[in-house]
């Protein structure tokens, strides 16, 4: 009973996180993100504009300090010029304050561009994910999509402040700084800057290495956490086989793997950062030696030497962070590529350009020669040649072995997929020509596995009709035989269920799923094997409760249990994607075919029946 | 009913219609992120994990101190170079000598940073993995009732999030030793150079500290809010992805996008606020540094001019002043790290302290091949909560090689019974005997090998088909595994998979149908080749064809072993040698099918209804029977 899995056998790997990426696409993605940043021209402009004075103020400080030292040394011992010193000090203070303020403006506007961009992208991603059809979700790993929406988004968000603005900042700082130093003293300038290329190179190599190894480490940690999670979730199996030692061995293997790798990463980081520091200090030593000789020779002042040394301290940090900037570009290109791949994904099932709303008058559902094959199933059709009609008030029962195409067929009616052949119509309107929203309103389906939202039971029931009244919620819960169970819960209808709430049994989930579908008023209601975990007694009570509800619409029931559908007006027996028998319960029994065999098997599971019917 | 919750957006259509129940993203049940700053008990527990590495801790601390010392020396050497090496009339080699010393200092600095960072990083990493291993190992043995009531997600966040925040703490702890040393060192050196100038400059220090502490309280709230908003939004996205089929089926895409837009906007606002608070510190620090430098220029300048201090001292001061802020920032940061670590540490010790209620007796003996496959319940009384027994004085015996079906309505104690055979729990009264020995007197490991178990819900691990069938039965060869798969009729579909026995199963085997998963779990039990097979039959309605396959597999599985089956299907029950009927924890009937039919009790009534499964019998009937039977 797993038709979508046939498609999932060849899952789409485009959203997998790997370090490799098509360089051309990467450049395109970076260009596109850059363009998007200028959707906020004022903030982006302000960030760039504030960077210039921030850098200039930064660069002014060493000169002012050098000036202060020279001023001090030149001062008259008995009558020092206090005013000159105070003036320099005030300038220093003013420059410091301004540097801080401009940096604030620069950083804040840059980050706000990132946050604004993230907000836009979040909305776009969410909207896209919700609109992409089942076929897309079948072949895409949900975890991969979540990482696109979380980590890739983050990579793109950081781009403006850590890549773009920082590029300007570093260019100005190193460019102007170098020019100032070299024009003061070429030799000393070269000595002072000698650490820059080395540090820039090491830092870049280190960041890119760390980035690549980070992805590998994440994978290894992913394996470890999977081992732990599967162990905990399957703890009964572990205990039943007394497999604790086996499990510890599994844990140790993947744990050691991750640990060794993370030690290596620490090594890469430590060696590079220490080497960068050493290079910086070595350059400082050279400046001290050469500059000291110059000072002694009276060629330059102590103030100039101090200017050079302070300059170096100022340049040190940004140069060491050069790698971060390079990394930010790399990250933006991989993250952006994946993100845009998602955003540009065509929505295959969407409203036709001139689509009108579906108008339900008679409420007649018709399938004409419907056929469908999954993408990538090499032309193999999961269902074919399906035709039937159902009028308002009628019930259609569908059964057949797993893989017969029942669920596939059911998924075509609400347009989760579009048929590749034939047509499905309601009151003569082809579902592909009307708006998708109106189709989904007219066709409701209780799906095989019932996804519950992590929220209260009442919110879950009212999911399709959130503005409903409380009375109705209780009404449908009652019809689905859920009300009494809910009353027994600690917070009753306010009890949180779902992934992180109270866990419900399979039958309870299915009843909740039925209840929430009953909130709608569809023309066609489909039960897709949605009572498998509900016991026969409860199911028959649900059936009784729905008797009135069913008179207003077409009901289609897919089930394995004959009791679930023998009351249907027509029963369709499917095999290999086609209808092989059809008729009422009595007609099919009289026919003496597959339906009859199944009936006998279910009613009298005696050993001899088992032997006779077993397809060897 | 439900009060409005955090994370629930306001009704965008608040126009007097009934209250909207639409929410995207879930209610988050947050745990305390911050605990007390210092919790002696937690620290002593964590220290136990650090202790094996204590030599490395001392090395790291020594290295960090050397590192700090060499940091402090550098401005001093510059000072001497300026004041003595460059002074007119200084001996020629003096400057070169000072620079050579400078060279030594930076070499030491390099070595110390290499040692300190590597040792700290790797030690913290090791401790983290050790803690995790200890916890994971502990969870393998804690009582199953604890595991039953604790969500896997919660345990995983212990094993990951909490362990990680301990690691962060360990790493930064050594760092803080360095920070404190640096701060003390800077202050000390400055005072030593000139205590009056130092006194003036150091006045900004408490201001810096104060501002930072005040700021931290505010900033942390803003950071937390941003983090929280972000994770609520991410949660909503994850929900949309996981539940996309439900969303589309119920036509909620448009409304959800609207609701999500609000969440995204709230995140945006919160992040901007956090960003503002983070950046506001920059001009404050820059201004205070500016003030300190201005003080050095004016006061220091005057002192230099008057000959009180040399110019090199002033240069050194200027260098030190610019280094002030780093240790203060790290230290205030460390405060939050510590709070977080204490909260995490507390939760970690909670897990480590969960009781292990079933352990091997000191004189436990292994069950061996000579022990037979008999099972006996001798006046067993048991309850998960001893006050509420779920089994009351139950006695029955299964001879070696016999097949017994356990039958009874939900809540009758069937599942509890089979848990006892495996000694998942200990009985309160009476005894459970396997192979003629009390299960409390044998080793759990040998008991596990003596009994193979098939659970109601087949559980598969990520890995190949081969690994899944073999599981922990390392003694089973590839041929044994294939033979087991053949025996239960799983070989055909396995062979049809790409890679056959080497085919990878997805998480929980989601690329297989329920029936196929069931067959694999049968094969797993068969490969374990145990004397006793305990099986909890699946209740879900699978289609009749798969059902037939499973019935056939079951026959093969039970061949030549003792079988104890919680049966729901009539076919299974009829194939048993004997039937034990439980109701509300009491054994009410026992015997062969014919004998029970003749007895005309609950069993025969159930059977006469001719349903395919006992679980299909409407509640009213069992209720009525319960009334007559008890």
PDB file of N, CA and C in Angstrom, chain A residues 238-277:
ATOM      1  N   UNK A 238      15.504  -3.753  21.570  1.00  0.00           N
ATOM      2  CA  UNK A 238      16.843  -3.880  22.140  1.00  0.00           C
ATOM      3  C   UNK A 238      16.788  -4.775  23.376  1.00  0.00           C
ATOM      4  N   UNK A 239      15.833  -4.512  24.242  1.00  0.00           N
ATOM      5  CA  UNK A 239      15.732  -5.303  25.475  1.00  0.00           C
ATOM      6  C   UNK A 239      15.322  -6.728  25.158  1.00  0.00           C
ATOM      7  N   UNK A 240      14.402  -6.874  24.199  1.00  0.00           N
ATOM      8  CA  UNK A 240      13.888  -8.205  23.893  1.00  0.00           C
ATOM      9  C   UNK A 240      14.994  -9.120  23.390  1.00  0.00           C
ATOM     10  N   UNK A 241      15.957  -8.554  22.671  1.00  0.00           N
ATOM     11  CA  UNK A 241      17.043  -9.372  22.157  1.00  0.00           C
ATOM     12  C   UNK A 241      18.271  -9.290  23.061  1.00  0.00           C
ATOM     13  N   UNK A 242      18.120  -8.675  24.225  1.00  0.00           N
ATOM     14  CA  UNK A 242      19.239  -8.453  25.137  1.00  0.00           C
ATOM     15  C   UNK A 242      20.432  -7.918  24.352  1.00  0.00           C
ATOM     16  N   UNK A 243      20.147  -6.914  23.501  1.00  0.00           N
ATOM     17  CA  UNK A 243      21.157  -6.461  22.547  1.00  0.00           C
ATOM     18  C   UNK A 243      21.909  -5.225  23.020  1.00  0.00           C
ATOM     19  N   UNK A 244      21.942  -4.999  24.326  1.00  0.00           N
ATOM     20  CA  UNK A 244      22.596  -3.793  24.824  1.00  0.00           C
ATOM     21  C   UNK A 244      24.050  -3.692  24.386  1.00  0.00           C
ATOM     22  N   UNK A 245      24.762  -4.812  24.432  1.00  0.00           N
ATOM     23  CA  UNK A 245      26.174  -4.763  24.040  1.00  0.00           C
ATOM     24  C   UNK A 245      26.313  -4.441  22.559  1.00  0.00           C
ATOM     25  N   UNK A 246      25.446  -5.072  21.793  1.00  0.00           N
ATOM     26  CA  UNK A 246      25.441  -4.814  20.362  1.00  0.00           C
ATOM     27  C   UNK A 246      25.204  -3.332  20.096  1.00  0.00           C
ATOM     28  N   UNK A 247      24.252  -2.763  20.824  1.00  0.00           N
ATOM     29  CA  UNK A 247      23.922  -1.358  20.631  1.00  0.00           C
ATOM     30  C   UNK A 247      25.061  -0.442  21.085  1.00  0.00           C
ATOM     31  N   UNK A 248      25.715  -0.801  22.185  1.00  0.00           N
ATOM     32  CA  UNK A 248      26.843   0.007  22.650  1.00  0.00           C
ATOM     33  C   UNK A 248      27.969  -0.021  21.627  1.00  0.00           C
ATOM     34  N   UNK A 249      28.150  -1.183  21.002  1.00  0.00           N
ATOM     35  CA  UNK A 249      29.200  -1.286  19.990  1.00  0.00           C
ATOM     36  C   UNK A 249      28.880  -0.389  18.802  1.00  0.00           C
ATOM     37  N   UNK A 250      27.603  -0.375  18.415  1.00  0.00           N
ATOM     38  CA  UNK A 250      27.182   0.505  17.313  1.00  0.00           C
ATOM     39  C   UNK A 250      27.439   1.959  17.691  1.00  0.00           C
ATOM     40  N   UNK A 251      27.047   2.275  18.928  1.00  0.00           N
ATOM     41  CA  UNK A 251      27.222   3.648  19.416  1.00  0.00           C
ATOM     42  C   UNK A 251      28.695   4.028  19.412  1.00  0.00           C
ATOM     43  N   UNK A 252      29.523   3.138  19.961  1.00  0.00           N
ATOM     44  CA  UNK A 252      30.946   3.448  20.059  1.00  0.00           C
ATOM     45  C   UNK A 252      31.577   3.656  18.690  1.00  0.00           C
ATOM     46  N   UNK A 253      31.170   2.832  17.736  1.00  0.00           N
ATOM     47  CA  UNK A 253      31.753   2.958  16.406  1.00  0.00           C
ATOM     48  C   UNK A 253      31.469   4.331  15.829  1.00  0.00           C
ATOM     49  N   UNK A 254      30.200   4.752  15.860  1.00  0.00           N
ATOM     50  CA  UNK A 254      29.912   6.039  15.229  1.00  0.00           C
ATOM     51  C   UNK A 254      30.362   7.188  16.109  1.00  0.00           C
ATOM     52  N   UNK A 255      30.383   6.971  17.406  1.00  0.00           N
ATOM     53  CA  UNK A 255      30.839   8.021  18.304  1.00  0.00           C
ATOM     54  C   UNK A 255      32.329   8.279  18.113  1.00  0.00           C
ATOM     55  N   UNK A 256      33.093   7.211  18.003  1.00  0.00           N
ATOM     56  CA  UNK A 256      34.540   7.356  17.847  1.00  0.00           C
ATOM     57  C   UNK A 256      34.852   8.023  16.515  1.00  0.00           C
ATOM     58  N   UNK A 257      34.105   7.637  15.514  1.00  0.00           N
ATOM     59  CA  UNK A 257      34.285   8.220  14.196  1.00  0.00           C
ATOM     60  C   UNK A 257      34.117   9.739  14.262  1.00  0.00           C
ATOM     61  N   UNK A 258      33.037  10.167  14.909  1.00  0.00           N
ATOM     62  CA  UNK A 258      32.764  11.598  15.012  1.00  0.00           C
ATOM     63  C   UNK A 258      33.816  12.287  15.882  1.00  0.00           C
ATOM     64  N   UNK A 259      34.213  11.627  16.943  1.00  0.00           N
ATOM     65  CA  UNK A 259      35.180  12.237  17.868  1.00  0.00           C
ATOM     66  C   UNK A 259      36.526  12.449  17.184  1.00  0.00           C
ATOM     67  N   UNK A 260      36.995  11.414  16.491  1.00  0.00           N
ATOM     68  CA  UNK A 260      38.276  11.542  15.798  1.00  0.00           C
ATOM     69  C   UNK A 260      38.224  12.695  14.810  1.00  0.00           C
ATOM     70  N   UNK A 261      37.136  12.761  14.113  1.00  0.00           N
ATOM     71  CA  UNK A 261      37.026  13.796  13.114  1.00  0.00           C
ATOM     72  C   UNK A 261      37.005  15.171  13.748  1.00  0.00           C
ATOM     73  N   UNK A 262      36.333  15.286  14.867  1.00  0.00           N
ATOM     74  CA  UNK A 262      36.247  16.611  15.462  1.00  0.00           C
ATOM     75  C   UNK A 262      37.594  16.999  16.081  1.00  0.00           C
ATOM     76  N   UNK A 263      38.376  16.011  16.506  1.00  0.00           N
ATOM     77  CA  UNK A 263      39.742  16.320  16.950  1.00  0.00           C
ATOM     78  C   UNK A 263      40.571  16.889  15.806  1.00  0.00           C
ATOM     79  N   UNK A 264      40.393  16.284  14.650  1.00  0.00           N
ATOM     80  CA  UNK A 264      41.121  16.792  13.485  1.00  0.00           C
ATOM     81  C   UNK A 264      40.762  18.233  13.189  1.00  0.00           C
ATOM     82  N   UNK A 265      39.480  18.514  13.324  1.00  0.00           N
ATOM     83  CA  UNK A 265      39.023  19.879  13.042  1.00  0.00           C
ATOM     84  C   UNK A 265      39.633  20.864  14.016  1.00  0.00           C
ATOM     85  N   UNK A 266      39.692  20.481  15.281  1.00  0.00           N
ATOM     86  CA  UNK A 266      40.279  21.366  16.275  1.00  0.00           C
ATOM     87  C   UNK A 266      41.728  21.642  15.889  1.00  0.00           C
ATOM     88  N   UNK A 267      42.394  20.598  15.436  1.00  0.00           N
ATOM     89  CA  UNK A 267      43.780  20.714  15.031  1.00  0.00           C
ATOM     90  C   UNK A 267      43.966  21.736  13.914  1.00  0.00           C
ATOM     91  N   UNK A 268      43.127  21.633  12.905  1.00  0.00           N
ATOM     92  CA  UNK A 268      43.205  22.570  11.778  1.00  0.00           C
ATOM     93  C   UNK A 268      43.051  23.998  12.280  1.00  0.00           C
ATOM     94  N   UNK A 269      42.084  24.193  13.140  1.00  0.00           N
ATOM     95  CA  UNK A 269      41.804  25.541  13.623  1.00  0.00           C
ATOM     96  C   UNK A 269      42.973  26.066  14.443  1.00  0.00           C
ATOM     97  N   UNK A 270      43.424  25.251  15.392  1.00  0.00           N
ATOM     98  CA  UNK A 270      44.469  25.695  16.300  1.00  0.00           C
ATOM     99  C   UNK A 270      45.760  26.007  15.552  1.00  0.00           C
ATOM    100  N   UNK A 271      46.129  25.136  14.640  1.00  0.00           N
ATOM    101  CA  UNK A 271      47.393  25.353  13.937  1.00  0.00           C
ATOM    102  C   UNK A 271      47.354  26.639  13.127  1.00  0.00           C
ATOM    103  N   UNK A 272      46.248  26.870  12.467  1.00  0.00           N
ATOM    104  CA  UNK A 272      46.172  28.067  11.639  1.00  0.00           C
ATOM    105  C   UNK A 272      46.110  29.353  12.446  1.00  0.00           C
ATOM    106  N   UNK A 273      45.274  29.358  13.477  1.00  0.00           N
ATOM    107  CA  UNK A 273      45.166  30.621  14.227  1.00  0.00           C
ATOM    108  C   UNK A 273      46.484  30.929  14.920  1.00  0.00           C
ATOM    109  N   UNK A 274      47.157  29.917  15.451  1.00  0.00           N
ATOM    110  CA  UNK A 274      48.424  30.172  16.123  1.00  0.00           C
ATOM    111  C   UNK A 274      49.457  30.687  15.121  1.00  0.00           C
ATOM    112  N   UNK A 275      49.452  30.103  13.935  1.00  0.00           N
ATOM    113  CA  UNK A 275      50.417  30.545  12.921  1.00  0.00           C
ATOM    114  C   UNK A 275      50.172  31.990  12.529  1.00  0.00           C
ATOM    115  N   UNK A 276      48.893  32.366  12.456  1.00  0.00           N
ATOM    116  CA  UNK A 276      48.573  33.754  12.090  1.00  0.00           C
ATOM    117  C   UNK A 276      49.070  34.718  13.155  1.00  0.00           C
ATOM    118  N   UNK A 277      48.858  34.358  14.402  1.00  0.00           N
ATOM    119  CA  UNK A 277      49.319  35.220  15.491  1.00  0.00           C
ATOM    120  C   UNK A 277      50.842  35.357  15.452  1.00  0.00           C
TER     121      UNK A 277
END
